[in-house]
PDB file of C-alpha atoms in Angstrom:
ATOM      1  CA  MET A   1      11.679  38.619  32.535  1.00 47.00           C
ATOM      2  CA  THR A   2      10.418  38.383  28.941  1.00 68.00           C
ATOM      3  CA  ALA A   3      13.396  40.336  27.570  1.00 70.00           C
ATOM      4  CA  ALA A   4      15.846  38.202  29.544  1.00 71.00           C
ATOM      5  CA  ARG A   5      14.221  35.000  28.293  1.00 74.00           C
ATOM      6  CA  ALA A   6      14.326  36.258  24.704  1.00 72.00           C
ATOM      7  CA  LEU A   7      17.991  37.139  25.137  1.00 76.00           C
ATOM      8  CA  ARG A   8      18.783  33.650  26.420  1.00 76.00           C
ATOM      9  CA  ARG A   9      16.979  32.104  23.481  1.00 80.00           C
ATOM     10  CA  LEU A  10      18.675  34.327  20.914  1.00 81.00           C
ATOM     11  CA  PRO A  11      21.654  31.940  20.356  1.00 83.00           C
ATOM     12  CA  LEU A  12      19.189  29.083  19.787  1.00 85.00           C
ATOM     13  CA  HIS A  13      17.263  31.107  17.221  1.00 84.00           C
ATOM     14  CA  ILE A  14      20.478  32.101  15.463  1.00 89.00           C
ATOM     15  CA  ALA A  15      21.683  28.484  15.387  1.00 89.00           C
ATOM     16  CA  ALA A  16      18.311  27.302  14.043  1.00 87.00           C
ATOM     17  CA  THR A  17      18.315  29.978  11.348  1.00 89.00           C
ATOM     18  CA  VAL A  18      21.861  29.122  10.251  1.00 91.00           C
ATOM     19  CA  THR A  19      20.985  25.409  10.137  1.00 91.00           C
ATOM     20  CA  VAL A  20      17.882  26.032   8.020  1.00 87.00           C
ATOM     21  CA  VAL A  21      19.776  28.278   5.610  1.00 89.00           C
ATOM     22  CA  VAL A  22      22.662  25.814   5.220  1.00 90.00           C
ATOM     23  CA  CYS A  23      20.289  22.902   4.616  1.00 88.00           C
ATOM     24  CA  LEU A  24      17.920  24.688   2.246  1.00 88.00           C
ATOM     25  CA  PHE A  25      20.418  26.678   0.182  1.00 91.00           C
ATOM     26  CA  PRO A  26      21.506  23.686  -1.994  1.00 89.00           C
ATOM     27  CA  VAL A  27      17.831  22.932  -2.668  1.00 89.00           C
ATOM     28  CA  TYR A  28      17.186  26.547  -3.589  1.00 90.00           C
ATOM     29  CA  TRP A  29      20.232  26.590  -5.881  1.00 90.00           C
ATOM     30  CA  MET A  30      19.041  23.419  -7.611  1.00 90.00           C
ATOM     31  CA  VAL A  31      15.578  24.853  -8.286  1.00 90.00           C
ATOM     32  CA  ALA A  32      16.929  28.265  -9.311  1.00 89.00           C
ATOM     33  CA  THR A  33      19.418  26.693 -11.712  1.00 89.00           C
ATOM     34  CA  ALA A  34      16.637  24.644 -13.289  1.00 90.00           C
ATOM     35  CA  PHE A  35      14.930  27.889 -14.346  1.00 90.00           C
ATOM     36  CA  LYS A  36      18.059  29.757 -15.502  1.00 89.00           C
ATOM     37  CA  PRO A  37      19.052  29.884 -19.183  1.00 88.00           C
ATOM     38  CA  ASN A  38      22.394  28.338 -20.100  1.00 84.00           C
ATOM     39  CA  ARG A  39      24.170  31.690 -20.398  1.00 84.00           C
ATOM     40  CA  ASP A  40      23.367  32.447 -16.730  1.00 84.00           C
ATOM     41  CA  ILE A  41      24.396  28.961 -15.590  1.00 84.00           C
ATOM     42  CA  GLN A  42      27.766  29.016 -17.346  1.00 81.00           C
ATOM     43  CA  THR A  43      28.706  32.573 -16.428  1.00 80.00           C
ATOM     44  CA  ASP A  44      31.769  33.287 -14.275  1.00 78.00           C
ATOM     45  CA  HIS A  45      29.661  35.479 -12.008  1.00 81.00           C
ATOM     46  CA  PRO A  46      26.536  33.520 -11.040  1.00 79.00           C
ATOM     47  CA  GLN A  47      23.659  35.478  -9.561  1.00 80.00           C
ATOM     48  CA  LEU A  48      21.796  34.407  -6.459  1.00 80.00           C
ATOM     49  CA  LEU A  49      18.478  35.288  -8.094  1.00 79.00           C
ATOM     50  CA  PRO A  50      17.749  34.317 -11.708  1.00 78.00           C
ATOM     51  CA  GLN A  51      17.879  37.321 -14.037  1.00 80.00           C
ATOM     52  CA  SER A  52      15.608  35.582 -16.536  1.00 83.00           C
ATOM     53  CA  TRP A  53      13.475  32.454 -16.494  1.00 86.00           C
ATOM     54  CA  THR A  54      13.093  29.522 -18.861  1.00 87.00           C
ATOM     55  CA  LEU A  55      11.267  26.179 -18.944  1.00 88.00           C
ATOM     56  CA  ALA A  56      13.484  24.724 -21.665  1.00 88.00           C
ATOM     57  CA  HIS A  57      15.419  22.591 -19.170  1.00 88.00           C
ATOM     58  CA  PHE A  58      12.221  21.000 -17.863  1.00 89.00           C
ATOM     59  CA  ARG A  59      11.048  20.242 -21.400  1.00 89.00           C
ATOM     60  CA  ARG A  60      14.397  18.657 -22.212  1.00 86.00           C
ATOM     61  CA  ALA A  61      14.263  16.546 -19.034  1.00 85.00           C
ATOM     62  CA  ILE A  62      10.710  15.332 -19.654  1.00 86.00           C
ATOM     63  CA  GLU A  63      11.419  14.573 -23.319  1.00 84.00           C
ATOM     64  CA  ALA A  64      14.605  12.641 -22.494  1.00 81.00           C
ATOM     65  CA  ASP A  65      14.607   8.958 -23.367  1.00 78.00           C
ATOM     66  CA  GLY A  66      13.142   6.764 -20.656  1.00 79.00           C
ATOM     67  CA  PHE A  67      11.720   9.478 -18.393  1.00 82.00           C
ATOM     68  CA  GLY A  68       8.249   7.945 -18.116  1.00 84.00           C
ATOM     69  CA  LEU A  69       9.544   4.364 -18.007  1.00 87.00           C
ATOM     70  CA  PHE A  70      12.105   5.034 -15.277  1.00 88.00           C
ATOM     71  CA  TRP A  71       9.514   6.990 -13.321  1.00 88.00           C
ATOM     72  CA  ARG A  72       7.212   3.953 -13.341  1.00 90.00           C
ATOM     73  CA  ASN A  73      10.111   1.710 -12.328  1.00 91.00           C
ATOM     74  CA  SER A  74      10.913   3.897  -9.325  1.00 91.00           C
ATOM     75  CA  VAL A  75       7.272   4.058  -8.248  1.00 91.00           C
ATOM     76  CA  ALA A  76       6.822   0.281  -8.544  1.00 93.00           C
ATOM     77  CA  VAL A  77      10.015  -0.562  -6.654  1.00 93.00           C
ATOM     78  CA  THR A  78       9.406   2.022  -3.939  1.00 93.00           C
ATOM     79  CA  LEU A  79       5.774   1.123  -3.284  1.00 93.00           C
ATOM     80  CA  GLY A  80       6.572  -2.591  -3.328  1.00 94.00           C
ATOM     81  CA  ALA A  81       9.363  -2.205  -0.768  1.00 93.00           C
ATOM     82  CA  VAL A  82       7.296   0.051   1.519  1.00 93.00           C
ATOM     83  CA  VAL A  83       4.210  -2.175   1.516  1.00 93.00           C
ATOM     84  CA  LEU A  84       6.247  -5.328   2.065  1.00 94.00           C
ATOM     85  CA  ALA A  85       8.198  -3.732   4.923  1.00 93.00           C
ATOM     86  CA  LEU A  86       5.007  -2.515   6.601  1.00 92.00           C
ATOM     87  CA  VAL A  87       3.328  -5.931   6.440  1.00 91.00           C
ATOM     88  CA  VAL A  88       6.318  -7.832   7.823  1.00 93.00           C
ATOM     89  CA  ALA A  89       7.257  -5.176  10.398  1.00 91.00           C
ATOM     90  CA  LEU A  90       3.703  -4.921  11.695  1.00 89.00           C
ATOM     91  CA  GLY A  91       3.643  -8.610  12.577  1.00 87.00           C
ATOM     92  CA  ALA A  92       7.166  -8.584  14.006  1.00 89.00           C
ATOM     93  CA  SER A  93       6.617  -5.453  16.106  1.00 88.00           C
ATOM     94  CA  PHE A  94       3.342  -6.816  17.475  1.00 85.00           C
ATOM     95  CA  ALA A  95       5.036 -10.075  18.453  1.00 86.00           C
ATOM     96  CA  VAL A  96       7.850  -8.222  20.221  1.00 87.00           C
ATOM     97  CA  ALA A  97       5.635  -5.668  21.981  1.00 82.00           C
ATOM     98  CA  ARG A  98       2.732  -7.892  23.013  1.00 81.00           C
ATOM     99  CA  MET A  99       4.038 -11.457  23.310  1.00 80.00           C
ATOM    100  CA  ARG A 100       6.576 -13.091  25.581  1.00 81.00           C
ATOM    101  CA  TRP A 101       8.766 -15.663  23.867  1.00 83.00           C
ATOM    102  CA  ARG A 102      12.282 -16.956  24.166  1.00 86.00           C
ATOM    103  CA  GLY A 103      14.821 -14.979  22.175  1.00 84.00           C
ATOM    104  CA  ARG A 104      12.758 -11.794  22.031  1.00 84.00           C
ATOM    105  CA  ARG A 105      15.557  -9.582  23.369  1.00 86.00           C
ATOM    106  CA  GLN A 106      18.105 -11.237  21.101  1.00 89.00           C
ATOM    107  CA  PHE A 107      15.812 -10.649  18.154  1.00 88.00           C
ATOM    108  CA  MET A 108      15.561  -6.935  18.896  1.00 87.00           C
ATOM    109  CA  LEU A 109      19.328  -6.777  19.370  1.00 87.00           C
ATOM    110  CA  MET A 110      19.827  -8.209  15.898  1.00 89.00           C
ATOM    111  CA  VAL A 111      17.301  -5.706  14.508  1.00 88.00           C
ATOM    112  CA  PHE A 112      19.298  -2.842  16.041  1.00 85.00           C
ATOM    113  CA  VAL A 113      22.534  -4.279  14.639  1.00 86.00           C
ATOM    114  CA  ALA A 114      20.966  -4.504  11.187  1.00 84.00           C
ATOM    115  CA  GLN A 115      19.758  -0.915  11.517  1.00 83.00           C
ATOM    116  CA  MET A 116      23.262   0.322  12.363  1.00 84.00           C
ATOM    117  CA  ALA A 117      25.036  -1.629   9.619  1.00 81.00           C
ATOM    118  CA  PRO A 118      26.099   0.485   6.604  1.00 84.00           C
ATOM    119  CA  TRP A 119      24.288  -0.969   3.624  1.00 83.00           C
ATOM    120  CA  GLU A 120      26.925   0.285   1.207  1.00 82.00           C
ATOM    121  CA  SER A 121      29.341  -2.275   2.666  1.00 84.00           C
ATOM    122  CA  LEU A 122      27.008  -5.075   1.524  1.00 86.00           C
ATOM    123  CA  ILE A 123      26.896  -4.124  -2.150  1.00 88.00           C
ATOM    124  CA  ILE A 124      29.450  -6.753  -3.201  1.00 89.00           C
ATOM    125  CA  PRO A 125      27.836  -9.654  -1.248  1.00 89.00           C
ATOM    126  CA  VAL A 126      24.383  -8.677  -2.542  1.00 89.00           C
ATOM    127  CA  TYR A 127      25.761  -8.472  -6.088  1.00 89.00           C
ATOM    128  CA  ILE A 128      27.340 -11.936  -5.812  1.00 90.00           C
ATOM    129  CA  ILE A 129      24.141 -13.444  -4.384  1.00 90.00           C
ATOM    130  CA  SER A 130      22.053 -11.810  -7.111  1.00 88.00           C
ATOM    131  CA  ARG A 131      24.448 -13.011  -9.808  1.00 88.00           C
ATOM    132  CA  ASP A 132      24.544 -16.602  -8.534  1.00 89.00           C
ATOM    133  CA  THR A 133      20.750 -16.781  -8.213  1.00 89.00           C
ATOM    134  CA  ASP A 134      20.153 -15.222 -11.651  1.00 87.00           C
ATOM    135  CA  MET A 135      18.491 -12.158 -10.081  1.00 87.00           C
ATOM    136  CA  LEU A 136      20.615  -9.448 -11.671  1.00 86.00           C
ATOM    137  CA  ASP A 137      18.924  -6.845 -13.864  1.00 86.00           C
ATOM    138  CA  ARG A 138      15.527  -7.426 -12.273  1.00 88.00           C
ATOM    139  CA  LEU A 139      13.308  -4.957 -10.480  1.00 90.00           C
ATOM    140  CA  PRO A 140      12.136  -7.512  -7.849  1.00 91.00           C
ATOM    141  CA  THR A 141      15.769  -7.710  -6.711  1.00 91.00           C
ATOM    142  CA  LEU A 142      15.815  -3.982  -6.021  1.00 91.00           C
ATOM    143  CA  THR A 143      12.464  -4.276  -4.256  1.00 93.00           C
ATOM    144  CA  LEU A 144      13.839  -6.945  -1.913  1.00 93.00           C
ATOM    145  CA  VAL A 145      17.009  -4.939  -1.234  1.00 92.00           C
ATOM    146  CA  TYR A 146      15.036  -1.807  -0.349  1.00 93.00           C
ATOM    147  CA  PHE A 147      12.702  -3.930   1.769  1.00 93.00           C
ATOM    148  CA  MET A 148      15.690  -5.201   3.780  1.00 91.00           C
ATOM    149  CA  MET A 149      17.067  -1.669   4.128  1.00 90.00           C
ATOM    150  CA  THR A 150      13.851  -0.227   5.569  1.00 90.00           C
ATOM    151  CA  LEU A 151      12.630  -3.217   7.594  1.00 91.00           C
ATOM    152  CA  PRO A 152      14.787  -2.765  10.766  1.00 90.00           C
ATOM    153  CA  PHE A 153      13.835   0.886  11.208  1.00 88.00           C
ATOM    154  CA  THR A 154      10.163   0.075  10.610  1.00 89.00           C
ATOM    155  CA  ILE A 155      10.207  -2.666  13.248  1.00 90.00           C
ATOM    156  CA  VAL A 156      11.886  -0.414  15.824  1.00 87.00           C
ATOM    157  CA  VAL A 157       9.442   2.476  15.367  1.00 85.00           C
ATOM    158  CA  LEU A 158       6.271   0.358  15.201  1.00 86.00           C
ATOM    159  CA  ARG A 159       7.368  -1.676  18.228  1.00 86.00           C
ATOM    160  CA  GLY A 160       7.740   1.487  20.294  1.00 82.00           C
ATOM    161  CA  PHE A 161       4.430   2.780  19.002  1.00 82.00           C
ATOM    162  CA  ILE A 162       2.519  -0.416  19.830  1.00 83.00           C
ATOM    163  CA  ALA A 163       4.054  -0.377  23.323  1.00 81.00           C
ATOM    164  CA  THR A 164       2.339   2.978  24.006  1.00 81.00           C
ATOM    165  CA  ILE A 165      -1.128   1.534  23.291  1.00 79.00           C
ATOM    166  CA  PRO A 166      -2.598   0.045  26.500  1.00 80.00           C
ATOM    167  CA  ALA A 167      -2.940  -3.709  26.204  1.00 78.00           C
ATOM    168  CA  GLU A 168      -6.117  -3.462  28.296  1.00 78.00           C
ATOM    169  CA  LEU A 169      -7.965  -2.094  25.255  1.00 77.00           C
ATOM    170  CA  GLU A 170      -7.346  -5.282  23.336  1.00 77.00           C
ATOM    171  CA  GLU A 171      -8.080  -7.447  26.377  1.00 78.00           C
ATOM    172  CA  SER A 172     -11.455  -5.746  26.785  1.00 81.00           C
ATOM    173  CA  ALA A 173     -12.263  -6.488  23.159  1.00 78.00           C
ATOM    174  CA  GLN A 174     -11.311 -10.134  23.661  1.00 78.00           C
ATOM    175  CA  VAL A 175     -13.632 -10.321  26.676  1.00 79.00           C
ATOM    176  CA  ASP A 176     -16.418  -9.079  24.410  1.00 76.00           C
ATOM    177  CA  GLY A 177     -15.782 -11.940  22.004  1.00 77.00           C
ATOM    178  CA  CYS A 178     -13.043 -10.729  19.649  1.00 78.00           C
ATOM    179  CA  THR A 179     -10.123 -12.950  18.798  1.00 79.00           C
ATOM    180  CA  ARG A 180      -6.616 -11.671  19.473  1.00 76.00           C
ATOM    181  CA  VAL A 181      -6.125 -10.837  15.817  1.00 77.00           C
ATOM    182  CA  GLY A 182      -9.557  -9.237  15.619  1.00 79.00           C
ATOM    183  CA  ALA A 183      -8.930  -7.142  18.734  1.00 79.00           C
ATOM    184  CA  PHE A 184      -5.678  -5.887  17.275  1.00 78.00           C
ATOM    185  CA  ARG A 185      -7.257  -5.114  13.914  1.00 79.00           C
ATOM    186  CA  HIS A 186     -10.255  -3.259  15.338  1.00 79.00           C
ATOM    187  CA  ILE A 187      -8.673  -1.585  18.384  1.00 77.00           C
ATOM    188  CA  ALA A 188      -4.909  -1.148  18.037  1.00 78.00           C
ATOM    189  CA  PHE A 189      -4.455  -0.939  14.283  1.00 80.00           C
ATOM    190  CA  PRO A 190      -6.466   2.302  13.796  1.00 80.00           C
ATOM    191  CA  LEU A 191      -4.317   3.937  16.504  1.00 79.00           C
ATOM    192  CA  LEU A 192      -1.160   3.028  14.568  1.00 81.00           C
ATOM    193  CA  ALA A 193      -1.896   5.385  11.669  1.00 79.00           C
ATOM    194  CA  PRO A 194       0.721   8.034  12.654  1.00 78.00           C
ATOM    195  CA  GLY A 195       3.382   5.361  13.154  1.00 79.00           C
ATOM    196  CA  LEU A 196       2.548   3.691   9.854  1.00 84.00           C
ATOM    197  CA  MET A 197       2.733   7.025   8.049  1.00 83.00           C
ATOM    198  CA  ALA A 198       6.068   7.900   9.682  1.00 81.00           C
ATOM    199  CA  THR A 199       7.693   4.605   8.753  1.00 85.00           C
ATOM    200  CA  SER A 200       6.133   4.683   5.280  1.00 86.00           C
ATOM    201  CA  LEU A 201       7.639   8.093   4.603  1.00 86.00           C
ATOM    202  CA  PHE A 202      11.066   6.934   5.781  1.00 84.00           C
ATOM    203  CA  GLY A 203      10.886   3.831   3.597  1.00 87.00           C
ATOM    204  CA  TYR A 204       9.647   5.838   0.638  1.00 89.00           C
ATOM    205  CA  ILE A 205      12.459   8.400   0.826  1.00 88.00           C
ATOM    206  CA  THR A 206      15.087   5.689   1.338  1.00 88.00           C
ATOM    207  CA  ALA A 207      13.965   3.625  -1.653  1.00 89.00           C
ATOM    208  CA  TRP A 208      13.127   6.599  -3.875  1.00 90.00           C
ATOM    209  CA  ASN A 209      16.569   8.227  -3.514  1.00 88.00           C
ATOM    210  CA  GLU A 210      18.755   5.102  -3.493  1.00 89.00           C
ATOM    211  CA  PHE A 211      21.390   5.055  -6.248  1.00 87.00           C
ATOM    212  CA  ALA A 212      24.199   2.614  -5.440  1.00 87.00           C
ATOM    213  CA  TYR A 213      22.240  -0.667  -5.543  1.00 89.00           C
ATOM    214  CA  ALA A 214      20.170   0.454  -8.519  1.00 88.00           C
ATOM    215  CA  ASN A 215      23.384   1.237 -10.394  1.00 85.00           C
ATOM    216  CA  PHE A 216      25.215  -1.993  -9.529  1.00 82.00           C
ATOM    217  CA  LEU A 217      22.349  -4.515  -9.718  1.00 84.00           C
ATOM    218  CA  ILE A 218      20.751  -3.243 -12.958  1.00 75.00           C
ATOM    219  CA  ILE A 219      23.647  -3.436 -15.412  1.00 70.00           C
ATOM    220  CA  LYS A 220      22.445  -4.742 -18.776  1.00 74.00           C
ATOM    221  CA  GLN A 221      18.693  -4.126 -18.781  1.00 76.00           C
ATOM    222  CA  GLN A 222      18.558  -0.367 -19.301  1.00 78.00           C
ATOM    223  CA  ASP A 223      14.751  -0.444 -19.252  1.00 81.00           C
ATOM    224  CA  HIS A 224      14.848  -1.589 -15.602  1.00 84.00           C
ATOM    225  CA  ARG A 225      16.782   1.403 -14.296  1.00 84.00           C
ATOM    226  CA  THR A 226      15.284   3.838 -11.817  1.00 88.00           C
ATOM    227  CA  LEU A 227      15.211   7.630 -11.699  1.00 87.00           C
ATOM    228  CA  PRO A 228      18.381   8.159  -9.607  1.00 87.00           C
ATOM    229  CA  VAL A 229      20.378   6.253 -12.240  1.00 85.00           C
ATOM    230  CA  TRP A 230      18.540   8.072 -15.044  1.00 83.00           C
ATOM    231  CA  LEU A 231      19.807  11.404 -13.693  1.00 81.00           C
ATOM    232  CA  SER A 232      23.349  10.421 -14.614  1.00 75.00           C
ATOM    233  CA  SER A 233      22.319  10.255 -18.292  1.00 70.00           C
ATOM    234  CA  PHE A 234      22.688  14.026 -18.611  1.00 70.00           C
ATOM    235  CA  HIS A 235      26.459  13.631 -18.484  1.00 66.00           C
ATOM    236  CA  ASN A 236      28.181  12.897 -21.774  1.00 59.00           C
ATOM    237  CA  THR A 237      31.563  13.270 -23.460  1.00 48.00           C
ATOM    238  CA  PHE A 238      30.913  16.979 -23.992  1.00 51.00           C
ATOM    239  CA  GLY A 239      30.244  17.683 -20.322  1.00 63.00           C
ATOM    240  CA  THR A 240      27.186  17.892 -18.092  1.00 73.00           C
ATOM    241  CA  ASP A 241      23.942  19.586 -19.057  1.00 78.00           C
ATOM    242  CA  TRP A 242      23.528  21.294 -15.702  1.00 83.00           C
ATOM    243  CA  GLY A 243      20.231  22.952 -16.582  1.00 86.00           C
ATOM    244  CA  ALA A 244      18.549  19.687 -17.551  1.00 86.00           C
ATOM    245  CA  THR A 245      20.178  17.889 -14.614  1.00 87.00           C
ATOM    246  CA  MET A 246      18.820  20.410 -12.121  1.00 90.00           C
ATOM    247  CA  ALA A 247      15.396  20.369 -13.761  1.00 90.00           C
ATOM    248  CA  ALA A 248      15.300  16.562 -13.635  1.00 88.00           C
ATOM    249  CA  SER A 249      16.471  16.636  -9.996  1.00 88.00           C
ATOM    250  CA  THR A 250      13.691  19.091  -9.150  1.00 90.00           C
ATOM    251  CA  LEU A 251      11.087  16.840 -10.768  1.00 88.00           C
ATOM    252  CA  PHE A 252      12.630  13.876  -8.959  1.00 88.00           C
ATOM    253  CA  ALA A 253      12.395  15.595  -5.554  1.00 87.00           C
ATOM    254  CA  LEU A 254       8.809  16.845  -5.947  1.00 86.00           C
ATOM    255  CA  PRO A 255       6.982  13.587  -5.031  1.00 84.00           C
ATOM    256  CA  ALA A 256       8.925  13.152  -1.774  1.00 81.00           C
ATOM    257  CA  LEU A 257       8.392  16.805  -0.880  1.00 83.00           C
ATOM    258  CA  MET A 258       4.657  16.673  -1.574  1.00 83.00           C
ATOM    259  CA  ILE A 259       4.181  13.470   0.424  1.00 80.00           C
ATOM    260  CA  PHE A 260       6.139  14.923   3.348  1.00 78.00           C
ATOM    261  CA  LEU A 261       4.091  18.136   3.337  1.00 78.00           C
ATOM    262  CA  VAL A 262       0.859  16.135   3.377  1.00 76.00           C
ATOM    263  CA  LEU A 263       1.971  13.742   6.130  1.00 71.00           C
ATOM    264  CA  GLN A 264       4.244  15.961   8.216  1.00 68.00           C
ATOM    265  CA  ARG A 265       1.817  16.310  11.138  1.00 66.00           C
ATOM    266  CA  HIS A 266       1.289  12.554  11.383  1.00 61.00           C
ATOM    267  CA  VAL A 267       4.998  11.889  10.830  1.00 59.00           C
ATOM    268  CA  THR A 268       6.027  14.124  13.747  1.00 56.00           C
ATOM    269  CA  SER A 269       3.550  12.533  16.137  1.00 55.00           C
ATOM    270  CA  GLY A 270       4.449   9.076  14.882  1.00 50.00           C
ATOM    271  CA  PHE A 271       8.166   9.444  15.529  1.00 50.00           C
ATOM    272  CA  ALA A 272       7.514  11.013  18.939  1.00 49.00           C
ATOM    273  CA  ALA A 273       5.161   8.251  20.006  1.00 49.00           C
ATOM    274  CA  GLY A 274       7.450   5.548  18.670  1.00 45.00           C
ATOM    275  CA  ALA A 275      10.305   6.868  20.798  1.00 44.00           C
ATOM    276  CA  VAL A 276       8.395   6.882  24.109  1.00 44.00           C
ATOM    277  CA  LYS A 277       8.993   3.250  24.971  1.00 44.00           C
ATOM    278  CA  GLY A 278      11.890   1.114  23.921  1.00 42.00           C
TER     279      GLY A 278
END
């Protein structure tokens, strides 16, 4: 019975292995290239494993103009968008999951529509609005754009998560003298930690990696650019410095990877719990 079960699961294991290899190989190639000297990068016969190692590309990336400034810009914009989305989505998801009011279903329908809409198609309208309101070349504009991009998903996940928490817990607290807001803060809010972490990670990755809006909305003020736009600075009239580009990309990916590794357990449980009830 055990051998037969293992045989039936063999195609699944093979498919999972192939998927992991296909997804991780570009990441491995990026990191490996960051440590290769230029002669190994530009050779006609690239090796899967680096024959020699160097940190020169990382030094060149860190010493490039604007590295620290653009890093701070990305952190400020990303954290601002995530915090703002969490605050607004927490109130909206609580209202949808716990309260009964006219237009609730229509509201959630519009949230789902906003979640499905491709944000790249809105670049031109957002650019025109930003231009007409004198909001071009400003980091708060990017913060608001990223906030709008992550808000629908955050509302959907937190709404499903709140729906899994028994309302009787909050009602018992209200019987003991708590207000509705106090009951939610003391009873339900601590149970939302996995959902908050899951949505925070999604918002962080979305805002941290976004390139199109950062490139189109920050045109003149070079000091307001973010790291994804900064990566394009390694291309010049003489070609692309692939070693420095891969080193900068590795440094750029490290914060998201570290945060995911720290929060992965809570993120998995958060997404699972948020999908139980719709």
